[in-house]
Short mmCIF file of C-alpha atoms in Angstrom, two decimals:
data_model
loop_
_atom_site.label_atom_id
_atom_site.label_comp_id
_atom_site.label_asym_id
_atom_site.label_seq_id
_atom_site.Cartn_x
_atom_site.Cartn_y
_atom_site.Cartn_z
CA UNK A 23 69.83 -9.17 -37.84
CA UNK A 24 72.83 -6.89 -38.23
CA UNK A 25 74.45 -6.63 -41.67
CA UNK A 26 78.20 -6.47 -41.18
CA UNK A 27 80.54 -4.94 -43.75
CA UNK A 28 83.29 -7.01 -45.36
CA UNK A 29 85.80 -5.47 -42.93
CA UNK A 30 83.60 -6.28 -39.94
CA UNK A 31 83.12 -9.84 -41.20
CA UNK A 32 86.90 -10.30 -41.23
CA UNK A 33 87.05 -8.91 -37.69
CA UNK A 34 84.28 -11.34 -36.69
CA UNK A 35 86.32 -14.28 -37.97
CA UNK A 36 89.40 -13.07 -36.09
CA UNK A 37 87.43 -12.49 -32.89
CA UNK A 38 85.88 -15.97 -33.10
CA UNK A 39 89.31 -17.55 -33.64
CA UNK A 40 90.74 -15.70 -30.63
CA UNK A 41 87.85 -15.99 -28.18
CA UNK A 42 86.20 -19.37 -28.89
CA UNK A 43 89.08 -20.26 -29.12
CA UNK A 44 89.49 -22.15 -32.38
CA UNK A 45 92.28 -22.44 -34.92
CA UNK A 46 91.58 -20.69 -38.21
CA UNK A 47 92.05 -23.94 -40.13
CA UNK A 48 89.44 -25.60 -37.89
CA UNK A 49 87.01 -22.72 -38.45
CA UNK A 50 87.54 -23.21 -42.18
CA UNK A 51 86.81 -26.91 -41.72
CA UNK A 52 83.57 -26.03 -39.94
CA UNK A 53 82.54 -23.76 -42.81
CA UNK A 54 83.45 -26.40 -45.39
CA UNK A 55 81.29 -29.00 -43.64
CA UNK A 56 78.29 -26.68 -43.79
CA UNK A 57 78.92 -25.90 -47.48
CA UNK A 58 79.48 -29.51 -48.53
CA UNK A 59 76.34 -30.55 -46.65
CA UNK A 60 74.30 -27.92 -48.51
CA UNK A 61 75.70 -29.14 -51.85
CA UNK A 62 75.15 -32.84 -51.14
CA UNK A 63 71.54 -32.12 -50.15
CA UNK A 64 70.89 -30.74 -53.66
CA UNK A 65 73.09 -32.83 -55.98
CA UNK A 66 73.71 -36.56 -55.84
CA UNK A 67 77.06 -38.32 -56.31
CA UNK A 68 76.43 -38.83 -60.03
CA UNK A 69 76.91 -35.08 -60.56
CA UNK A 70 80.41 -34.28 -61.89
CA UNK A 71 81.97 -31.38 -59.98
CA UNK A 72 84.63 -28.93 -61.14
CA UNK A 73 86.07 -26.59 -58.52
CA UNK A 74 87.90 -23.35 -59.24
CA UNK A 75 89.84 -22.24 -56.16
CA UNK A 76 91.68 -18.97 -55.65
CA UNK A 77 94.84 -18.40 -53.59
CA UNK A 78 93.14 -16.99 -50.47
CA UNK A 79 90.86 -18.33 -47.79
CA UNK A 80 87.88 -18.53 -50.17
CA UNK A 81 90.03 -20.90 -52.19
CA UNK A 82 90.88 -22.77 -48.98
CA UNK A 83 87.15 -23.21 -48.33
CA UNK A 84 86.70 -24.55 -51.86
CA UNK A 85 89.55 -27.05 -51.49
CA UNK A 86 88.18 -28.33 -48.17
CA UNK A 87 84.69 -28.67 -49.67
CA UNK A 88 86.12 -30.56 -52.66
CA UNK A 89 87.92 -32.98 -50.33
CA UNK A 90 84.76 -33.64 -48.32
CA UNK A 91 82.66 -34.21 -51.43
CA UNK A 92 85.27 -36.55 -52.90
CA UNK A 93 85.22 -38.56 -49.65
CA UNK A 94 81.46 -38.93 -50.12
CA UNK A 95 81.97 -40.44 -53.56
CA UNK A 96 81.63 -37.43 -55.86
CA UNK A 97 83.80 -37.16 -58.98
CA UNK A 98 85.65 -33.90 -58.29
CA UNK A 99 88.12 -32.07 -60.51
CA UNK A 100 89.98 -29.17 -58.87
CA UNK A 101 91.88 -26.21 -60.32
CA UNK A 102 93.86 -24.16 -57.80
CA UNK A 103 95.12 -20.82 -59.11
CA UNK A 104 98.47 -19.97 -57.52
CA UNK A 105 99.77 -17.67 -60.23
CA UNK A 106 101.79 -15.49 -57.84
CA UNK A 107 103.28 -18.44 -55.96
CA UNK A 108 101.59 -17.40 -52.74
CA UNK A 109 98.71 -19.10 -50.98
CA UNK A 110 97.15 -18.13 -47.69
CA UNK A 111 98.30 -20.41 -44.87
CA UNK A 112 94.98 -22.22 -44.60
CA UNK A 113 94.64 -22.55 -48.36
CA UNK A 114 98.09 -24.18 -48.49
CA UNK A 115 97.13 -26.62 -45.72
CA UNK A 116 93.97 -27.63 -47.58
CA UNK A 117 95.93 -28.07 -50.80
CA UNK A 118 98.16 -30.56 -49.04
CA UNK A 119 95.14 -32.35 -47.54
CA UNK A 120 93.38 -32.55 -50.88
CA UNK A 121 95.72 -33.63 -53.66
CA UNK A 122 95.42 -37.41 -53.36
CA UNK A 123 91.66 -37.48 -52.75
CA UNK A 124 90.05 -35.95 -55.82
CA UNK A 125 89.70 -37.29 -59.35
CA UNK A 126 92.04 -34.67 -60.80
CA UNK A 127 93.98 -31.81 -59.23
CA UNK A 128 95.74 -29.05 -61.17
CA UNK A 129 97.68 -26.23 -59.55
CA UNK A 130 97.85 -23.42 -62.09
CA UNK A 131 101.06 -21.46 -61.56
CA UNK A 132 101.17 -19.63 -64.88
CA UNK A 133 98.58 -17.65 -66.80
CA UNK A 134 97.73 -20.42 -69.25
CA UNK A 135 96.14 -23.81 -68.60
CA UNK A 136 93.93 -26.25 -70.45
CA UNK A 137 90.33 -25.25 -69.97
CA UNK A 138 88.04 -28.06 -68.87
CA UNK A 139 84.87 -29.03 -70.67
CA UNK A 140 81.90 -27.80 -68.66
CA UNK A 141 78.56 -29.26 -69.67
CA UNK A 142 74.99 -28.72 -68.50
CA UNK A 143 75.46 -31.72 -66.18
CA UNK A 144 78.55 -30.22 -64.52
CA UNK A 145 78.34 -28.50 -61.14
CA UNK A 146 80.91 -25.71 -60.87
CA UNK A 147 82.07 -24.67 -57.41
CA UNK A 148 83.27 -21.07 -57.50
CA UNK A 149 85.85 -20.50 -54.78
CA UNK A 150 88.05 -17.93 -56.49
CA UNK A 151 87.46 -14.86 -54.33
CA UNK A 152 85.11 -14.13 -51.45
CA UNK A 153 84.23 -11.28 -49.13
CA UNK A 154 87.82 -10.07 -48.90
CA UNK A 155 87.88 -8.83 -52.51
CA UNK A 156 88.29 -5.05 -52.60
CA UNK A 157 88.61 -4.25 -56.33
CA UNK A 158 87.22 -5.51 -59.66
CA UNK A 159 88.74 -8.62 -61.18
CA UNK A 160 91.08 -8.22 -64.13
CA UNK A 161 93.53 -10.17 -66.25
CA UNK A 162 93.44 -13.96 -66.14
CA UNK A 163 90.84 -14.18 -63.39
CA UNK A 164 88.49 -11.94 -65.37
CA UNK A 165 88.95 -14.18 -68.42
CA UNK A 166 88.26 -17.27 -66.30
CA UNK A 167 85.04 -15.74 -64.95
CA UNK A 168 83.88 -14.93 -68.48
CA UNK A 169 84.62 -18.51 -69.54
CA UNK A 170 82.58 -19.95 -66.66
CA UNK A 171 79.69 -17.59 -67.34
CA UNK A 172 79.54 -18.72 -70.98
CA UNK A 173 79.13 -22.40 -70.11
CA UNK A 174 75.79 -24.15 -69.51
CA UNK A 175 76.96 -25.48 -66.12
CA UNK A 176 75.24 -24.80 -62.82
CA UNK A 177 77.42 -22.59 -60.61
CA UNK A 178 77.56 -22.58 -56.82
CA UNK A 179 79.53 -19.72 -55.28
CA UNK A 180 81.08 -19.97 -51.84
CA UNK A 181 80.17 -16.97 -49.65
CA UNK A 182 80.18 -14.37 -52.47
CA UNK A 183 80.19 -14.79 -56.27
CA UNK A 184 83.75 -14.10 -57.36
CA UNK A 185 84.18 -10.52 -58.56
CA UNK A 186 81.19 -9.15 -56.63
CA UNK A 187 82.14 -6.63 -53.95
CA UNK A 188 80.26 -6.93 -50.68
CA UNK A 189 78.93 -3.38 -50.64
CA UNK A 190 79.40 -0.92 -53.50
CA UNK A 191 79.62 -2.27 -57.05
CA UNK A 192 79.02 1.07 -58.78
CA UNK A 193 82.46 1.05 -60.38
CA UNK A 194 82.76 -2.69 -60.79
CA UNK A 195 83.26 -4.39 -64.16
CA UNK A 196 80.05 -6.36 -64.36
CA UNK A 197 81.16 -8.76 -67.09
CA UNK A 198 83.92 -9.90 -64.71
CA UNK A 199 81.56 -11.16 -62.00
CA UNK A 200 80.50 -14.81 -61.66
CA UNK A 201 76.81 -15.39 -62.37
CA UNK A 202 75.97 -17.96 -59.71
CA UNK A 203 72.84 -20.07 -59.66
CA UNK A 204 73.23 -20.54 -55.91
CA UNK A 205 75.32 -18.62 -53.39
CA UNK A 206 76.10 -20.40 -50.12
CA UNK A 207 76.97 -17.42 -47.98
CA UNK A 208 78.43 -17.61 -44.49
CA UNK A 209 76.77 -16.07 -41.44
CA UNK A 210 74.67 -13.40 -43.21
CA UNK A 211 73.57 -11.96 -46.51
CA UNK A 212 75.98 -9.32 -47.72
CA UNK A 213 74.72 -5.80 -48.38
CA UNK A 214 75.22 -6.20 -52.14
CA UNK A 215 72.82 -9.17 -52.14
CA UNK A 216 69.92 -6.86 -51.22
CA UNK A 217 69.91 -4.88 -54.47
CA UNK A 218 67.90 -5.99 -57.48
CA UNK A 219 70.60 -5.40 -60.06
CA UNK A 220 72.91 -7.87 -58.28
CA UNK A 221 70.35 -10.69 -58.41
CA UNK A 222 71.84 -11.83 -61.73
CA UNK A 223 75.11 -12.64 -59.91
CA UNK A 224 73.97 -14.16 -56.61
CA UNK A 225 71.07 -16.31 -57.86
CA UNK A 226 69.38 -18.08 -54.98
CA UNK A 227 70.98 -17.39 -51.61
CA UNK A 228 71.27 -19.76 -48.67
CA UNK A 229 72.77 -18.44 -45.44
CA UNK A 230 74.88 -20.96 -43.52
CA UNK A 231 75.43 -20.59 -39.78
CA UNK A 232 78.99 -21.61 -38.88
CA UNK A 233 78.87 -20.55 -35.23
CA UNK A 234 80.69 -17.23 -35.36
CA UNK A 235 80.94 -15.18 -32.16
CA UNK A 236 77.56 -13.89 -30.95
CA UNK A 237 79.37 -11.69 -28.45
CA UNK A 238 81.19 -9.80 -31.22
CA UNK A 239 77.99 -9.34 -33.19
CA UNK A 240 76.11 -7.99 -30.18
CA UNK A 241 78.78 -5.43 -29.32
CA UNK A 242 79.42 -4.27 -32.91
CA UNK A 243 77.59 -1.19 -34.15
CA UNK A 244 76.24 -1.44 -37.68
CA UNK A 245 74.45 1.00 -39.97
CA UNK A 246 72.37 -1.71 -41.62
CA UNK A 247 70.01 -4.33 -40.22
CA UNK A 248 67.48 -6.80 -41.65
CA UNK A 249 64.06 -6.74 -40.02
CA UNK A 250 62.94 -10.17 -38.81
CA UNK A 251 59.81 -11.55 -37.16
CA UNK A 252 61.14 -11.37 -33.61
CA UNK A 253 62.02 -7.69 -34.13
CA UNK A 254 58.48 -6.84 -35.20
CA UNK A 255 56.86 -8.88 -32.43
CA UNK A 256 58.63 -6.69 -29.87
CA UNK A 257 57.11 -3.56 -31.43
CA UNK A 258 53.49 -4.74 -31.41
CA UNK A 259 51.29 -2.85 -28.95
CA UNK A 260 48.66 -4.77 -26.95
CA UNK A 261 45.03 -3.88 -27.53
CA UNK A 262 43.34 -2.66 -24.35
CA UNK A 263 40.26 -4.66 -23.42
CA UNK A 264 38.41 -1.38 -22.78
CA UNK A 265 39.43 0.20 -26.10
CA UNK A 266 36.80 1.94 -28.22
CA UNK A 267 36.94 3.52 -31.66
CA UNK A 268 37.61 6.95 -30.19
CA UNK A 269 40.68 5.71 -28.32
CA UNK A 270 42.20 3.79 -31.24
CA UNK A 271 43.04 6.77 -33.40
CA UNK A 272 41.60 8.55 -36.42
CA UNK A 273 43.26 8.45 -39.86
CA UNK A 274 42.73 10.75 -42.86
CA UNK A 275 43.49 9.67 -46.40
CA UNK A 276 43.60 12.21 -49.25
CA UNK A 277 43.54 10.16 -52.43
CA UNK A 278 41.88 9.29 -55.71
CA UNK A 279 41.28 11.73 -58.55
CA UNK A 280 38.43 10.89 -60.94
CA UNK A 281 39.35 7.74 -62.83
CA UNK A 282 41.77 6.69 -60.05
CA UNK A 283 39.27 5.76 -57.37
CA UNK A 284 40.83 2.31 -57.11
CA UNK A 285 43.97 3.67 -55.49
CA UNK A 286 41.94 5.44 -52.83
CA UNK A 287 39.83 2.33 -52.22
CA UNK A 288 42.87 0.10 -51.76
CA UNK A 289 44.52 2.56 -49.38
CA UNK A 290 41.30 2.96 -47.41
CA UNK A 291 40.65 -0.78 -47.15
CA UNK A 292 44.21 -1.39 -45.94
CA UNK A 293 43.89 1.44 -43.43
CA UNK A 294 40.72 -0.06 -41.96
CA UNK A 295 42.64 -3.33 -41.45
CA UNK A 296 45.44 -1.61 -39.48
CA UNK A 297 43.68 -1.63 -36.11
CA UNK A 298 42.84 2.09 -36.25
CA UNK A 299 39.55 3.31 -34.77
CA UNK A 300 38.28 5.48 -37.63
CA UNK A 301 39.25 6.08 -41.25
CA UNK A 302 38.15 9.14 -43.23
CA UNK A 303 38.80 9.48 -46.95
CA UNK A 304 38.90 12.85 -48.72
CA UNK A 305 37.88 12.32 -52.36
CA UNK A 306 36.38 14.22 -55.30
CA UNK A 307 32.61 14.01 -55.47
CA UNK A 308 32.68 11.90 -58.64
CA UNK A 309 34.27 9.09 -56.60
CA UNK A 310 31.71 9.29 -53.80
CA UNK A 311 29.40 6.43 -54.74
CA UNK A 312 32.11 3.89 -55.53
CA UNK A 313 33.97 4.69 -52.30
CA UNK A 314 30.83 4.34 -50.16
CA UNK A 315 30.04 0.98 -51.74
CA UNK A 316 33.60 -0.36 -51.71
CA UNK A 317 34.64 0.68 -48.19
CA UNK A 318 31.50 1.02 -46.05
CA UNK A 319 33.67 1.13 -42.91
CA UNK A 320 35.23 4.45 -43.97
CA UNK A 321 33.83 7.95 -43.55
CA UNK A 322 33.87 10.05 -46.72
CA UNK A 323 34.56 13.75 -47.19
CA UNK A 324 33.90 15.50 -50.50
CA UNK A 325 36.33 18.01 -51.95
CA UNK A 326 35.54 21.30 -53.66
CA UNK A 327 36.27 19.98 -57.16
CA UNK A 328 34.32 17.01 -58.57
CA UNK A 329 37.36 15.46 -60.28
CA UNK A 330 40.50 16.07 -58.23
CA UNK A 331 42.00 17.32 -54.97
CA UNK A 332 42.00 21.11 -55.29
CA UNK A 333 41.97 22.55 -51.77
CA UNK A 334 43.64 21.56 -48.53
CA UNK A 335 41.40 20.35 -45.73
CA UNK A 336 41.34 20.65 -41.95
CA UNK A 337 43.52 17.85 -40.58
CA UNK A 338 43.36 18.91 -36.93
CA UNK A 339 40.87 16.19 -35.89
CA UNK A 340 43.10 13.41 -37.23
CA UNK A 341 46.09 11.58 -35.75
CA UNK A 342 47.71 10.77 -39.10
CA UNK A 343 47.47 11.77 -42.75
CA UNK A 344 48.19 9.63 -45.80
CA UNK A 345 48.27 11.49 -49.09
CA UNK A 346 49.04 10.66 -52.71
CA UNK A 347 47.50 7.41 -54.05
CA UNK A 348 45.73 8.20 -57.34
CA UNK A 349 45.84 11.92 -56.54
CA UNK A 350 46.74 13.14 -60.03
CA UNK A 351 49.33 15.79 -60.82
CA UNK A 352 47.41 18.85 -61.98
CA UNK A 353 48.83 22.20 -60.94
CA UNK A 354 45.82 22.91 -58.73
CA UNK A 355 46.40 19.59 -56.99
CA UNK A 356 50.07 20.46 -56.56
CA UNK A 357 49.21 23.75 -54.84
CA UNK A 358 46.65 21.99 -52.64
CA UNK A 359 49.23 19.35 -51.74
CA UNK A 360 51.88 21.75 -50.46
CA UNK A 361 49.18 23.64 -48.59
CA UNK A 362 48.05 20.40 -46.95
CA UNK A 363 51.57 19.45 -45.95
CA UNK A 364 52.20 22.88 -44.45
CA UNK A 365 49.04 22.94 -42.34
CA UNK A 366 49.10 19.33 -41.09
CA UNK A 367 50.57 18.86 -37.61
CA UNK A 368 50.01 15.13 -37.29
CA UNK A 369 52.18 12.35 -38.71
CA UNK A 370 52.21 12.23 -42.53
CA UNK A 371 52.74 9.52 -45.16
CA UNK A 372 53.46 10.76 -48.70
CA UNK A 373 53.24 8.39 -51.65
CA UNK A 374 52.59 8.02 -55.39
CA UNK A 375 51.39 11.21 -57.12
CA UNK A 376 52.23 13.30 -54.06
CA UNK A 377 55.85 12.20 -54.51
CA UNK A 378 55.71 12.93 -58.24
CA UNK A 379 54.39 16.44 -57.52
CA UNK A 380 57.27 17.05 -55.11
CA UNK A 381 59.67 15.78 -57.79
CA UNK A 382 58.28 18.43 -60.14
CA UNK A 383 58.58 21.12 -57.45
CA UNK A 384 61.80 20.14 -55.70
CA UNK A 385 62.16 23.51 -53.99
CA UNK A 386 59.13 22.53 -51.91
CA UNK A 387 61.11 19.67 -50.38
CA UNK A 388 62.72 22.11 -47.95
CA UNK A 389 59.25 22.96 -46.61
CA UNK A 390 58.38 19.41 -45.64
CA UNK A 391 57.80 18.82 -41.94
CA UNK A 392 60.41 16.82 -40.07
CA UNK A 393 59.69 13.11 -39.55
CA UNK A 394 57.52 12.93 -42.65
CA UNK A 395 57.30 9.42 -44.18
CA UNK A 396 57.94 9.01 -47.91
CA UNK A 397 57.47 5.69 -49.73
CA UNK A 398 59.00 5.92 -53.23
CA UNK A 399 59.78 3.04 -55.54
CA UNK A 400 63.04 3.27 -57.49
CA UNK A 401 61.76 5.45 -60.34
CA UNK A 402 59.96 7.80 -57.95
CA UNK A 403 63.19 8.13 -55.97
CA UNK A 404 65.11 9.00 -59.12
CA UNK A 405 62.53 11.67 -59.92
CA UNK A 406 62.72 13.07 -56.39
CA UNK A 407 66.49 13.37 -56.68
CA UNK A 408 66.41 14.60 -60.27
CA UNK A 409 69.18 12.28 -61.47
CA UNK A 410 69.61 8.91 -63.16
CA UNK A 411 71.78 6.26 -61.51
CA UNK A 412 73.66 3.30 -62.93
CA UNK A 413 73.19 1.03 -59.92
CA UNK A 414 70.59 0.45 -57.24
CA UNK A 415 73.30 0.98 -54.61
CA UNK A 416 73.88 4.56 -55.79
CA UNK A 417 70.16 5.29 -55.65
CA UNK A 418 69.95 3.70 -52.21
CA UNK A 419 72.75 5.97 -50.96
CA UNK A 420 70.84 9.00 -52.29
CA UNK A 421 67.69 7.91 -50.46
CA UNK A 422 69.71 7.51 -47.28
CA UNK A 423 71.26 10.94 -47.70
CA UNK A 424 67.88 12.55 -48.41
CA UNK A 425 66.35 10.99 -45.30
CA UNK A 426 69.17 12.36 -43.18
CA UNK A 427 68.96 15.80 -44.84
CA UNK A 428 65.18 16.13 -44.46
CA UNK A 429 65.08 14.33 -41.09
CA UNK A 430 62.53 12.10 -42.78
CA UNK A 431 61.69 8.41 -42.99
CA UNK A 432 62.09 7.10 -46.54
CA UNK A 433 61.00 3.59 -47.47
CA UNK A 434 62.71 2.77 -50.76
CA UNK A 435 60.39 0.03 -51.98
CA UNK A 436 61.65 -3.18 -53.56
CA UNK A 437 62.21 -6.86 -52.82
CA UNK A 438 64.20 -5.82 -49.75
CA UNK A 439 62.48 -2.53 -49.01
CA UNK A 440 64.93 -0.20 -47.28
CA UNK A 441 63.72 2.05 -44.47
CA UNK A 442 66.17 4.96 -44.37
CA UNK A 443 66.00 6.60 -40.95
CA UNK A 444 66.74 10.25 -40.11
CA UNK A 445 69.86 9.22 -38.16
CA UNK A 446 71.42 7.59 -41.24
CA UNK A 447 70.75 4.00 -40.26
CA UNK A 448 68.86 1.66 -42.60
CA UNK A 449 66.49 -1.23 -41.89
CA UNK A 450 65.87 -3.72 -44.71
CA UNK A 451 62.66 -5.72 -44.82
CA UNK A 452 62.80 -9.51 -45.05
CA UNK A 453 59.24 -10.27 -46.25
CA UNK A 454 57.60 -9.94 -49.66
CA UNK A 455 57.90 -11.55 -53.07
CA UNK A 456 57.81 -10.87 -56.81
CA UNK A 457 54.08 -11.56 -56.98
CA UNK A 458 53.67 -8.14 -55.38
CA UNK A 459 55.05 -6.47 -58.51
CA UNK A 460 51.58 -5.33 -59.47
CA UNK A 461 49.68 -2.05 -59.43
CA UNK A 462 48.12 -0.97 -56.16
CA UNK A 463 50.45 -2.71 -53.70
CA UNK A 464 52.04 0.63 -52.82
CA UNK A 465 48.59 2.09 -52.08
CA UNK A 466 48.02 -0.76 -49.63
CA UNK A 467 51.29 0.06 -47.86
CA UNK A 468 50.35 3.75 -47.60
CA UNK A 469 46.99 2.96 -46.04
CA UNK A 470 48.48 0.45 -43.65
CA UNK A 471 51.23 2.74 -42.35
CA UNK A 472 48.82 5.67 -42.04
CA UNK A 473 46.52 3.53 -39.91
CA UNK A 474 49.39 2.34 -37.70
CA UNK A 475 50.46 5.94 -37.13
CA UNK A 476 46.93 6.93 -36.14
CA UNK A 477 46.76 3.85 -33.95
CA UNK A 478 49.60 5.34 -31.87
CA UNK A 479 52.83 3.88 -33.25
CA UNK A 480 55.86 6.12 -33.76
CA UNK A 481 57.02 6.86 -37.30
CA UNK A 482 59.88 4.38 -37.05
CA UNK A 483 57.75 1.59 -35.61
CA UNK A 484 54.84 2.21 -38.00
CA UNK A 485 57.23 1.94 -40.95
CA UNK A 486 58.87 -1.25 -39.67
CA UNK A 487 55.61 -2.96 -38.76
CA UNK A 488 53.88 -1.73 -41.91
CA UNK A 489 56.46 -2.90 -44.41
CA UNK A 490 56.90 -6.24 -42.62
CA UNK A 491 53.15 -6.92 -42.46
CA UNK A 492 52.73 -5.78 -46.06
CA UNK A 493 55.32 -8.28 -47.27
CA UNK A 494 54.09 -11.02 -44.95
CA UNK A 495 50.55 -10.65 -46.30
CA UNK A 496 52.00 -11.06 -49.79
CA UNK A 497 53.89 -14.19 -48.72
CA UNK A 498 50.75 -15.68 -47.18
CA UNK A 499 48.79 -14.86 -50.33
CA UNK A 500 51.17 -16.60 -52.75
CA UNK A 501 51.25 -19.69 -50.53
CA UNK A 502 47.56 -20.11 -51.39
CA UNK A 503 47.15 -18.56 -54.83
CA UNK A 504 50.63 -18.32 -56.33
CA UNK A 505 52.56 -15.32 -57.64
CA UNK A 506 51.20 -14.90 -61.15
CA UNK A 507 47.61 -13.99 -60.28
CA UNK A 508 48.20 -12.00 -57.10
CA UNK A 509 46.58 -8.56 -57.04
CA UNK A 510 46.88 -5.77 -54.50
CA UNK A 511 43.53 -6.55 -52.94
CA UNK A 512 44.84 -10.00 -51.98
CA UNK A 513 47.29 -8.34 -49.58
CA UNK A 514 44.38 -6.74 -47.72
CA UNK A 515 42.61 -10.11 -47.55
CA UNK A 516 45.64 -11.67 -45.84
CA UNK A 517 46.47 -8.76 -43.51
CA UNK A 518 44.36 -10.19 -40.64
CA UNK A 519 46.29 -13.47 -40.80
CA UNK A 520 49.58 -11.57 -40.91
CA UNK A 521 48.59 -9.59 -37.82
CA UNK A 522 47.56 -12.78 -36.08
CA UNK A 523 50.92 -14.40 -36.80
CA UNK A 524 52.60 -11.51 -34.99
CA UNK A 525 50.31 -11.77 -32.00
CA UNK A 526 47.91 -9.04 -33.10
#
């Protein structure tokens, strides 16, 4: 699914109005029906509703929704803020349609009005400002937002929580943003919804389809997309009936210093579940016995030092290299790492301690081979860049810039993991859950992507399939065992089912 910007969303509305064709007021009515239906499915008519509507089309949506809910028997109180004596055309029409139908209607034309009592039983509909907002809220609207946020009421925002900008909120005034419990957004999730630090504003998100122009969406170029099941299905390669282990690729994992054998084991087990023909793990000799017992399907190579990776190895026989899980960060390991990256000609995945070593030797970043895959979480990305950032959006932009600069593939891991491509485009993942916030899940991803690369997938496809399967395995796991007790090994257990769901 394409993620359109706020400007493109406005163009989509206009295109739909012109080419469906449909009047803008009728398109607003269509949206209001979808929103009111979503509200009535969750709250019964005994729930008192207070609506705060702004002067634009978001306010028009809120007025239409209030009318429809009142017609269903809800007790609805509406405040329309027309402090500059100017409403959008459709907002004005819905004001005129509404006034005699709700329990109480107040049009606020000056800065002061009597604040309503909002209790824990009250449902607040936030329709002050939507996707058209281009600057932080201030003045009376900011005060109103702060008042709403201080009440115990449940808040439903229409399209976008008022005050939240659709893309970049780095310079926003965060106390002036509605904290919604539920956001009923139209057509698609907005880019801002995909960042963890905005979760406090959007709450739960439900996307409502209001039949906007598919033709416009298809012909519009976007920098951002969300990866969905049908996208991944198209990437899956069939398995030849005459395949043998020698034709299905050979993967090398360099992982696991002494005391960190678990990371190597998780990566290796995930790699063996990727469909690859052979997996070889390079480990210190002190990890030999536990690796042989834990992953009997893997071949094992012993390094020159008994405790850590100290010397690069011949990677010529392998189709892909994954390096970093549990590697340690000694200086000898650092030197061996850069030597390994220089000599390897196959596809490479770099994760965990390998990323931390690069963060400590940032000059080495210019020596990385093109099309390398890097899988940092947020803190690892900050260390790679060498700066601290106030918002996840700023860090995301840095990851995107670094991918373009290095001609690399960077998966910035999170709830919506972001695959930053060398061409500047970004693919967000749609699978995964908070149960996966546990040690070792990143090692599983490294092993899985390394195996897919060795199996014959391109860097881009291996990243897309890998992060989708990784999250899907987590979703399947919590359906059976819940979030609280999930461990990284559970992802590996559910990988076969995830593959099967995608036709693998």
